[in-house]
PDB file of C-alpha atoms in Angstrom:
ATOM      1  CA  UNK A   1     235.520 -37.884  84.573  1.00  0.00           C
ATOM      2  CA  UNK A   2     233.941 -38.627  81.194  1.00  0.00           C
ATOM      3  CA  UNK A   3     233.724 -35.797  78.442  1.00  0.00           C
ATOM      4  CA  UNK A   4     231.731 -36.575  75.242  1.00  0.00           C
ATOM      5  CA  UNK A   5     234.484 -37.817  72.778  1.00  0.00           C
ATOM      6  CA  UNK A   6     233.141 -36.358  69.728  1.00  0.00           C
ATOM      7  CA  UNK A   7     233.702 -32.698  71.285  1.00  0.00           C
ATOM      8  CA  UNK A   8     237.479 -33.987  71.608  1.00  0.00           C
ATOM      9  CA  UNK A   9     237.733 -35.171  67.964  1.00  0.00           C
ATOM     10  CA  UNK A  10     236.348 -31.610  67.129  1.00  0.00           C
ATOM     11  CA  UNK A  11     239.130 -29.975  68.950  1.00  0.00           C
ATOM     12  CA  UNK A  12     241.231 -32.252  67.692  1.00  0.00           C
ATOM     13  CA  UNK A  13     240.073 -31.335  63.816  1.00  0.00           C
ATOM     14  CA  UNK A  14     239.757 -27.591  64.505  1.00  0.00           C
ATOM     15  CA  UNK A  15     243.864 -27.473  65.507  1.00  0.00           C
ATOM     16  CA  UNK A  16     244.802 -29.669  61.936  1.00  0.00           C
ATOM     17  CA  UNK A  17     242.403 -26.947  60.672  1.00  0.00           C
ATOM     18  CA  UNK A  18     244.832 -24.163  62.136  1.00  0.00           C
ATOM     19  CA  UNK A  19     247.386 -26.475  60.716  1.00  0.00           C
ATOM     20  CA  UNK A  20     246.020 -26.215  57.550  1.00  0.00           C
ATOM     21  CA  UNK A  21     245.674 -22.101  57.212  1.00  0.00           C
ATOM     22  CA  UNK A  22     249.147 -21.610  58.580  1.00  0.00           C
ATOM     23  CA  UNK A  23     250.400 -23.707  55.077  1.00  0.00           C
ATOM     24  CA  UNK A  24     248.335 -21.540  53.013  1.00  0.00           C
ATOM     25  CA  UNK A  25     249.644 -18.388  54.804  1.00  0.00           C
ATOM     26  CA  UNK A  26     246.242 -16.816  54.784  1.00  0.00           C
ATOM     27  CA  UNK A  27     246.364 -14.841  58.087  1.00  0.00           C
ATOM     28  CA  UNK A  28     242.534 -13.976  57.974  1.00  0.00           C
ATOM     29  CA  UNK A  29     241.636 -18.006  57.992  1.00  0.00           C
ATOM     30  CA  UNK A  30     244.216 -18.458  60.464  1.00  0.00           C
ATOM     31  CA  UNK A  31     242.430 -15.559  63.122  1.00  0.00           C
ATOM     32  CA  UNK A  32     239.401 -17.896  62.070  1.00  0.00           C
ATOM     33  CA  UNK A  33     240.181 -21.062  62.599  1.00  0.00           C
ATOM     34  CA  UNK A  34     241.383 -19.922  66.026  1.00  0.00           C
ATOM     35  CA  UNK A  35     238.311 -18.894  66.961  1.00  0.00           C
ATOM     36  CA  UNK A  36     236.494 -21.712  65.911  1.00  0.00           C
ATOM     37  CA  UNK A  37     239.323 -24.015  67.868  1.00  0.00           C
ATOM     38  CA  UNK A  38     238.865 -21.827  70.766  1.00  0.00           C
ATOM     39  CA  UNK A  39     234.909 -22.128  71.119  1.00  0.00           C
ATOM     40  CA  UNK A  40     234.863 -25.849  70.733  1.00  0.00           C
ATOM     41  CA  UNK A  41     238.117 -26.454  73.763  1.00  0.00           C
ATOM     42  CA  UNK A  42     235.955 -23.936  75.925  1.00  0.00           C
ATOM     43  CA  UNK A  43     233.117 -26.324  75.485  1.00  0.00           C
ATOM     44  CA  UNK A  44     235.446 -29.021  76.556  1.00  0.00           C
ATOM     45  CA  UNK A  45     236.936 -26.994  79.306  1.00  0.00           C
ATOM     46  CA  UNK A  46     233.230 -25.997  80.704  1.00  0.00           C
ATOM     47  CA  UNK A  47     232.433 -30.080  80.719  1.00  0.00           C
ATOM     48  CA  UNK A  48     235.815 -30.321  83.027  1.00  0.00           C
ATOM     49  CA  UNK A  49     234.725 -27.655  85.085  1.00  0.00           C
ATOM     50  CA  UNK A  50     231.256 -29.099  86.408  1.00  0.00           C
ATOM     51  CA  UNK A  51     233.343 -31.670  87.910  1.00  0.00           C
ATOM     52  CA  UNK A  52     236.007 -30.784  90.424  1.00  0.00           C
ATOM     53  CA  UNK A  53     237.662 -28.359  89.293  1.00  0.00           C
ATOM     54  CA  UNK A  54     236.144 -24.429  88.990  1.00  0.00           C
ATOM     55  CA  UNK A  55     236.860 -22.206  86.049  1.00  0.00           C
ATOM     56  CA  UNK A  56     239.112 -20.140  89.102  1.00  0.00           C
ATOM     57  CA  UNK A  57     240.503 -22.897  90.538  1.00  0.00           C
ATOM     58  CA  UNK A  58     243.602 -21.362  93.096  1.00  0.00           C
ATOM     59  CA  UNK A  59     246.830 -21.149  90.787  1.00  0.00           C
ATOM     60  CA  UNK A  60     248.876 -23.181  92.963  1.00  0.00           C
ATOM     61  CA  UNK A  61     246.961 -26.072  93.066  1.00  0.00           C
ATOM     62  CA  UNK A  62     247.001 -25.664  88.475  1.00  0.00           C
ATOM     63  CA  UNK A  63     250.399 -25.389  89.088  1.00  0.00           C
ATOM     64  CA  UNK A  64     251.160 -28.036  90.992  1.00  0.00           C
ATOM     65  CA  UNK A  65     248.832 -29.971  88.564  1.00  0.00           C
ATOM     66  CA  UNK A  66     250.690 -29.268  85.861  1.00  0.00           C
ATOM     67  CA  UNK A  67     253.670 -30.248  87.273  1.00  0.00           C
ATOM     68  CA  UNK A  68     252.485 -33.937  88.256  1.00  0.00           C
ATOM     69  CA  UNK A  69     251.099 -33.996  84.899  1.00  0.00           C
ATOM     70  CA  UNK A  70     253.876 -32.743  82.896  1.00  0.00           C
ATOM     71  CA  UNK A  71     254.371 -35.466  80.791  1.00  0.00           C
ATOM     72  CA  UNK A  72     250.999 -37.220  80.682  1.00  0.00           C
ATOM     73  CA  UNK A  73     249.982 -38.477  78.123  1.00  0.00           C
ATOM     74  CA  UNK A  74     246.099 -37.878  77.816  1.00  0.00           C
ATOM     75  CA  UNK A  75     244.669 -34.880  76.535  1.00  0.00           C
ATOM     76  CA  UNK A  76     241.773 -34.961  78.635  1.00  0.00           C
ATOM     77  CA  UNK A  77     244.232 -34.462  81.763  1.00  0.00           C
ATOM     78  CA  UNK A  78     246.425 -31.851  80.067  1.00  0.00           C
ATOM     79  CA  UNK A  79     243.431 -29.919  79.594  1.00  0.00           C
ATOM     80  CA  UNK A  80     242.351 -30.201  83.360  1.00  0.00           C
ATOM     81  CA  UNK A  81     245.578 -28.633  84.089  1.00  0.00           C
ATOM     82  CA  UNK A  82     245.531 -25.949  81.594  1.00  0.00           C
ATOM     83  CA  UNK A  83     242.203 -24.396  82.661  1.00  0.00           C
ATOM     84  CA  UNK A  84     243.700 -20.817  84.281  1.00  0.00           C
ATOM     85  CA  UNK A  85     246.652 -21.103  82.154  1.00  0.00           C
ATOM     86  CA  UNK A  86     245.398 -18.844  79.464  1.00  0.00           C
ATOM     87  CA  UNK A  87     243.254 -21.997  78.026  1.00  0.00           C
ATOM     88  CA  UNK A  88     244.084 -22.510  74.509  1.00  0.00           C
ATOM     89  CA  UNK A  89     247.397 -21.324  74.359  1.00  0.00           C
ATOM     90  CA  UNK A  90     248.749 -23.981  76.770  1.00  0.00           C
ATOM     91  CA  UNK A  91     247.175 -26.557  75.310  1.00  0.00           C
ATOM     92  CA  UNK A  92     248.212 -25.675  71.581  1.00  0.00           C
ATOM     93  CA  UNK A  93     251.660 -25.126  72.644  1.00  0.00           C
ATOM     94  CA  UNK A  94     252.105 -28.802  74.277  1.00  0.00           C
ATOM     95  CA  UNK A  95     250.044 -30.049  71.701  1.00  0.00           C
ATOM     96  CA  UNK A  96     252.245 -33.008  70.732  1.00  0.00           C
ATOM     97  CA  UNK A  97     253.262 -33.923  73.969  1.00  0.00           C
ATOM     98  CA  UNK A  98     249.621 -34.117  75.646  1.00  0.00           C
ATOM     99  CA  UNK A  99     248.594 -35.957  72.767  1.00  0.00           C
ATOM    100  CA  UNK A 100     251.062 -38.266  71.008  1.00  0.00           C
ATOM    101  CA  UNK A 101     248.737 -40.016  68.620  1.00  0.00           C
ATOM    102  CA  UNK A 102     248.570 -36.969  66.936  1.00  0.00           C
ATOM    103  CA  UNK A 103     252.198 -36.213  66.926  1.00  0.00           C
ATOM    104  CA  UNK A 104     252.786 -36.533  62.724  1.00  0.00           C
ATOM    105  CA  UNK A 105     249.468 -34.171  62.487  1.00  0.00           C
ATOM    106  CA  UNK A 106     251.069 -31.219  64.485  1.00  0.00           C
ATOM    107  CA  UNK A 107     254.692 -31.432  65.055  1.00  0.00           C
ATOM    108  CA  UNK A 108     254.923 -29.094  61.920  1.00  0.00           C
ATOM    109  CA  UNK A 109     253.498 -26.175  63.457  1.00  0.00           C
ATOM    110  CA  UNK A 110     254.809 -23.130  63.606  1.00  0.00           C
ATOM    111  CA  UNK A 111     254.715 -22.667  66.740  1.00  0.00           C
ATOM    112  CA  UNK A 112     254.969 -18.619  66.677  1.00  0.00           C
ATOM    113  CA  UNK A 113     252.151 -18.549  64.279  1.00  0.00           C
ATOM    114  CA  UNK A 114     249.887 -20.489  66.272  1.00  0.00           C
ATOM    115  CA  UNK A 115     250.539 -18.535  69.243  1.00  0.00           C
ATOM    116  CA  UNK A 116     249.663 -15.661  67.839  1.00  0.00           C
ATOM    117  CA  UNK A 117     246.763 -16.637  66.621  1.00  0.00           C
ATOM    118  CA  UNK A 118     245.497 -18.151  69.614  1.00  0.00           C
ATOM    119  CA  UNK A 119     246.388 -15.071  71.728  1.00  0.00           C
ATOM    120  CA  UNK A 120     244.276 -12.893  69.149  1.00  0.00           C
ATOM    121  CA  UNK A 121     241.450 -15.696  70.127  1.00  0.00           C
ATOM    122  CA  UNK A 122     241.965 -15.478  73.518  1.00  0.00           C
ATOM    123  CA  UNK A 123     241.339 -11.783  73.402  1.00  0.00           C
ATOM    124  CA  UNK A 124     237.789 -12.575  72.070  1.00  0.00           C
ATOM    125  CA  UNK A 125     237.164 -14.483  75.116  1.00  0.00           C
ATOM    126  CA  UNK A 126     238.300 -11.831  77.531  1.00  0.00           C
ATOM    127  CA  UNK A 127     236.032  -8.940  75.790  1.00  0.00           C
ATOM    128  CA  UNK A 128     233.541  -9.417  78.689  1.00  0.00           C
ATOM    129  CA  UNK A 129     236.237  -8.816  81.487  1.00  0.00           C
ATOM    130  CA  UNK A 130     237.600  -5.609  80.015  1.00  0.00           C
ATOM    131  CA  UNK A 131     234.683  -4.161  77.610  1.00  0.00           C
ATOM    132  CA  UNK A 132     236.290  -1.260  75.184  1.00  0.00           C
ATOM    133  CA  UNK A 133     239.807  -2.562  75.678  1.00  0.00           C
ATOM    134  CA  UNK A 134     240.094  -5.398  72.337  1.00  0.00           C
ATOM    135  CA  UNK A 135     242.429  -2.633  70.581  1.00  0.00           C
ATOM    136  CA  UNK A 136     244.552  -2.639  73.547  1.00  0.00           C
ATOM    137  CA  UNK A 137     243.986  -6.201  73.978  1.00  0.00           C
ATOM    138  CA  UNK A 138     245.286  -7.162  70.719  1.00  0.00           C
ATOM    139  CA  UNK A 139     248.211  -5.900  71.199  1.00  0.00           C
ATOM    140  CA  UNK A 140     249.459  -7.234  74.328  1.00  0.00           C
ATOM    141  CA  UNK A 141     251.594 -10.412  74.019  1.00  0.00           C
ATOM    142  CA  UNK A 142     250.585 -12.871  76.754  1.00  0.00           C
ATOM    143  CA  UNK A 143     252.332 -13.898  79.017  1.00  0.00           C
ATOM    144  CA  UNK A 144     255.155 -11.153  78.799  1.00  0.00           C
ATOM    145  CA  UNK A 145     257.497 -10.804  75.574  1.00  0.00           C
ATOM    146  CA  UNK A 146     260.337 -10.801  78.157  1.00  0.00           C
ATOM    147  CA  UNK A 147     259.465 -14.508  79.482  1.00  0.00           C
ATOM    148  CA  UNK A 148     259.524 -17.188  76.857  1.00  0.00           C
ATOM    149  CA  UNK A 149     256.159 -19.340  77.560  1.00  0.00           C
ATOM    150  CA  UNK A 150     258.310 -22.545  78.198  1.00  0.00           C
ATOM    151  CA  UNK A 151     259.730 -20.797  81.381  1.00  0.00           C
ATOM    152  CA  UNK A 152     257.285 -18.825  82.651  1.00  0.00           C
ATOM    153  CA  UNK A 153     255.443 -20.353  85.741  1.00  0.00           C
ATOM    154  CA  UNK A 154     251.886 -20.581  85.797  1.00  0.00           C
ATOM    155  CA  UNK A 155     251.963 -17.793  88.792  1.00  0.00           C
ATOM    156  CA  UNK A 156     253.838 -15.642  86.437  1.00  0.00           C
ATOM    157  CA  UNK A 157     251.811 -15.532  83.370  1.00  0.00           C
ATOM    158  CA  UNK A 158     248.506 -15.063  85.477  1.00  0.00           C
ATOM    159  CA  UNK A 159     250.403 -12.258  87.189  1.00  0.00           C
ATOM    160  CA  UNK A 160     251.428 -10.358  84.077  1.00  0.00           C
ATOM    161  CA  UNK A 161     248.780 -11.195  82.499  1.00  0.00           C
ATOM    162  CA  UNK A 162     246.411  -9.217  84.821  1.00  0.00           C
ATOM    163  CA  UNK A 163     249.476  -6.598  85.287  1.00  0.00           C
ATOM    164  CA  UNK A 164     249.850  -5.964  81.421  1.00  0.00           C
ATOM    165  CA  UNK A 165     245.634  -6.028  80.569  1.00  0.00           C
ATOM    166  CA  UNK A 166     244.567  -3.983  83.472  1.00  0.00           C
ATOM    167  CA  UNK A 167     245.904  -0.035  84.441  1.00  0.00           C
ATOM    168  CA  UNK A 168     246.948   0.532  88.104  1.00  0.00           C
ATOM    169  CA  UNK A 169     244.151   1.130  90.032  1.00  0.00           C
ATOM    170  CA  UNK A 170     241.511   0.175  88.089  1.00  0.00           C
ATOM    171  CA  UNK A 171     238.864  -3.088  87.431  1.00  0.00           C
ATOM    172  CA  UNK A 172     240.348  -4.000  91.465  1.00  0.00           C
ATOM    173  CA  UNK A 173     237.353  -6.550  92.161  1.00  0.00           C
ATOM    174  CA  UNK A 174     238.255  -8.285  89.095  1.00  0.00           C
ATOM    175  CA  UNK A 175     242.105  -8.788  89.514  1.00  0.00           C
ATOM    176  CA  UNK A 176     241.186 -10.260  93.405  1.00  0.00           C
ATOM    177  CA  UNK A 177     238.768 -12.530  91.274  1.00  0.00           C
ATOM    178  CA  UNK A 178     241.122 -13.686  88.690  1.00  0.00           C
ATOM    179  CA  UNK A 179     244.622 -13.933  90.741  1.00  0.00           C
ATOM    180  CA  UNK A 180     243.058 -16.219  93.479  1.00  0.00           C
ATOM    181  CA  UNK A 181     246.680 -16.973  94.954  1.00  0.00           C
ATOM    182  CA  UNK A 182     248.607 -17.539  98.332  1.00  0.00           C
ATOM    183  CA  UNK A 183     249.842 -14.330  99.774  1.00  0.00           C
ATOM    184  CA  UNK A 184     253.131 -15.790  99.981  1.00  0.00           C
ATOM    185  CA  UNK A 185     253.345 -17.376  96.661  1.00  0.00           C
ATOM    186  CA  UNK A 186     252.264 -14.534  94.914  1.00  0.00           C
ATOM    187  CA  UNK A 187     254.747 -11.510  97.047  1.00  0.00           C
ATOM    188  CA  UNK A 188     257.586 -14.322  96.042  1.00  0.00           C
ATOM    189  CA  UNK A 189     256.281 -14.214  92.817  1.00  0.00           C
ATOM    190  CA  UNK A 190     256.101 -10.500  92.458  1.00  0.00           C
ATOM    191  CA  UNK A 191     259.457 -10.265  94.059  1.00  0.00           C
ATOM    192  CA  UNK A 192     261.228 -12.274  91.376  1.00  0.00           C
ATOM    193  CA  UNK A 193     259.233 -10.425  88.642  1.00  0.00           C
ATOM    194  CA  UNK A 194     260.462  -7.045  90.211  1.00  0.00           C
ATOM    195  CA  UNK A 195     263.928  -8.294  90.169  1.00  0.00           C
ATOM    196  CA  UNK A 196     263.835  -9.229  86.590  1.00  0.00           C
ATOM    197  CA  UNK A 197     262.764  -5.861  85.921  1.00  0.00           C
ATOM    198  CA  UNK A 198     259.768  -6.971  84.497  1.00  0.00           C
ATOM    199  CA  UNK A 199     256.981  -5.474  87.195  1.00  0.00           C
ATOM    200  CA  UNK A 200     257.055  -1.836  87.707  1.00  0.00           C
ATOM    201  CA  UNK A 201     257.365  -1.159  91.678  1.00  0.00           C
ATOM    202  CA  UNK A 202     254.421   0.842  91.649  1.00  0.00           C
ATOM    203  CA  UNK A 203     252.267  -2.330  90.227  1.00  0.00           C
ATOM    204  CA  UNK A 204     252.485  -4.120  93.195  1.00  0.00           C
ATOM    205  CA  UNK A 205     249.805  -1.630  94.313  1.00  0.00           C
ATOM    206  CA  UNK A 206     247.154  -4.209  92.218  1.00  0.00           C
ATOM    207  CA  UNK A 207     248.110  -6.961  94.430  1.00  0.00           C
ATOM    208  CA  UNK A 208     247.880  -5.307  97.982  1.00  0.00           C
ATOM    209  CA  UNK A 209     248.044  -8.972  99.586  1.00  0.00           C
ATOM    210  CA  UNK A 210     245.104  -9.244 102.730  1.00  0.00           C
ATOM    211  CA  UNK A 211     246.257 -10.993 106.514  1.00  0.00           C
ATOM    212  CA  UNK A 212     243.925 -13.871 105.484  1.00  0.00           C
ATOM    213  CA  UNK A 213     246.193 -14.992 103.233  1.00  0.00           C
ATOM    214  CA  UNK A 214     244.024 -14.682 100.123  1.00  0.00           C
ATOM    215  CA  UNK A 215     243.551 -11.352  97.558  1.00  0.00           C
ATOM    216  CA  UNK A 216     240.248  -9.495  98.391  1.00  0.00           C
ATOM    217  CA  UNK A 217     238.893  -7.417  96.082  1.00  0.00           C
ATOM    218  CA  UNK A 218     237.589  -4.987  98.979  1.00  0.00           C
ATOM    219  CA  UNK A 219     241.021  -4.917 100.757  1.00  0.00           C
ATOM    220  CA  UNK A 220     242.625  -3.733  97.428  1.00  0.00           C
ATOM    221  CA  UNK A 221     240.409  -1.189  96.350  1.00  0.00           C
ATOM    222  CA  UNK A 222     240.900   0.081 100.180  1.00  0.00           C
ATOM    223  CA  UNK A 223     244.605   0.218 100.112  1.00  0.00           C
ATOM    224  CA  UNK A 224     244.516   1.622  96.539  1.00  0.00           C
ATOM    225  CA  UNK A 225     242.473   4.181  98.118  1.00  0.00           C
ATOM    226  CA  UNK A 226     244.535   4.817 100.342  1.00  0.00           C
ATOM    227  CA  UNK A 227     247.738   5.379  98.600  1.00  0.00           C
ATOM    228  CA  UNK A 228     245.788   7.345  95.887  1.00  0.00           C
ATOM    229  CA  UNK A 229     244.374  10.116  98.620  1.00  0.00           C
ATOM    230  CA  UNK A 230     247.797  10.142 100.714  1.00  0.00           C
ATOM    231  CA  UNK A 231     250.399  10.843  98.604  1.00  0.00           C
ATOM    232  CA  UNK A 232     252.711  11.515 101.762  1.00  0.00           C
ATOM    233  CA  UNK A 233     252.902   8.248 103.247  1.00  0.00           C
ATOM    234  CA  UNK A 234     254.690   5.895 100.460  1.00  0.00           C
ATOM    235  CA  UNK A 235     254.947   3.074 102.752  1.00  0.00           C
ATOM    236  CA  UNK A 236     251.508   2.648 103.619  1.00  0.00           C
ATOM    237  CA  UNK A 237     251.259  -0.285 100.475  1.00  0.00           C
ATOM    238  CA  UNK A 238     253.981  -1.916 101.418  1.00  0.00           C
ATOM    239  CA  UNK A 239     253.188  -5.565 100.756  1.00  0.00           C
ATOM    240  CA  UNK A 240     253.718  -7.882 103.597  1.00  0.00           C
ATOM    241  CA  UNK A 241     256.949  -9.903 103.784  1.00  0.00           C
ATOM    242  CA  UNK A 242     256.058 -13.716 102.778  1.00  0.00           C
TER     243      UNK A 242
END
């Protein structure tokens, strides 16, 4: 699929831009630069997306994407893969590998610094999805502070992402609309998380998993009605076994 080149080149100059505040050490350019970075790869991104992929494309199919594309070297297929994986901070973050004719331009980074910056970004783009939240927002480190981004699975960070950002039992339609998983990838998922101590028991409430295999908003906000109005049954959200 063809995307207009100059937008590339543009993302391309807005990350040497990043590049360029991070030397300086002014934070303030560095939150702006980020921005700017981030509006021109969502462009990009949204070019991608008439195509064949959707802006919720299922996780597993991203993941399995990512996988086969691991090493690629094309940015234009890196950032296929990176579309539910937090956008920007993928792509910034593999920045040298999906793109080796830049590799003198950005293998300086600090990484750290970037990331940070780019999750502050990020949080602009998710304003609309959780209105009077940015203070809480901004202070959430994505995908978990316990999983270094190298190791986390793409599963994982969209499941603590939505886990961290949202409270139990609230915004319900919007998690099923966002985690658009397997049942049984995600209970594995969850399961691993738990055992890491990194999920709360209770949290698994958010991803009461439906028969059809798929989250549905309704289901949830059923089930989390449910275990919010009888107290006396604990086991009626237990998730299934996958």
């Amino acid at each position: 699929m063809k995307v207009d080149s100059t937008l590339v080149n543009k993302l391309i100059d807005r990350v040497k831009r990043v590049k360029a505040a991070l030397i300086t050490g002014n934070s303030q350019e560095v939150l702006l630069e980020a921005g700017k970075a981030v509006e021109v790869g969502t462009r990009v991104l949204q070019s991608l997306i008439k195509g064949r992929y959707t802006p919720l494309n299922t996780s597993l199919k991203i993941s399995k994407e990512l996988n086969r594309l691991e090493n690629h070297p094309n940015l234009l297929q890196k950032l296929k893969a990176d579309i539910n994986c937090f956008k920007f901070i993928s792509l910034l973050r593999n920045f040298k590998a999906a793109h080796a004719t830049e590799e003198s331009e950005v293998q300086e980074l600090d990484v750290k610094a970037v990331s940070a910056a780019l999750e502050w970004a990020v949080t602009r783009l998710l304003e609309e999805a959780a209105p009077g939240k940015l203070k809480e927002l901004r202070n959430i480190e994505l995908p978990h502070p316990s999983i270094p981004a190298a190791n986390a699975t793409v599963q994982e960070k969209i499941l603590l992402y939505l886990l961290s950002i949202y409270p139990e039992g609230s915004k319900a339609p919007e998690i099923a609309e966002k985690a658009e998983v397997s049942r049984s990838h995600t209970y594995k998922t969850l399961k691993s998380l738990k055992r890491r101590k990194l999920v709360k028991p209770t949290k698994e409430k958010l991803f009461a998993l439906t028969e059809s295999g798929y989250l549905r908003a309704q289901e949830i906000k059923c089930k989390l009605l449910e275990a919010s109005t009888s107290p006396a049954q604990p086991n009626s959200m237990a998730s299934p076994k996958g």
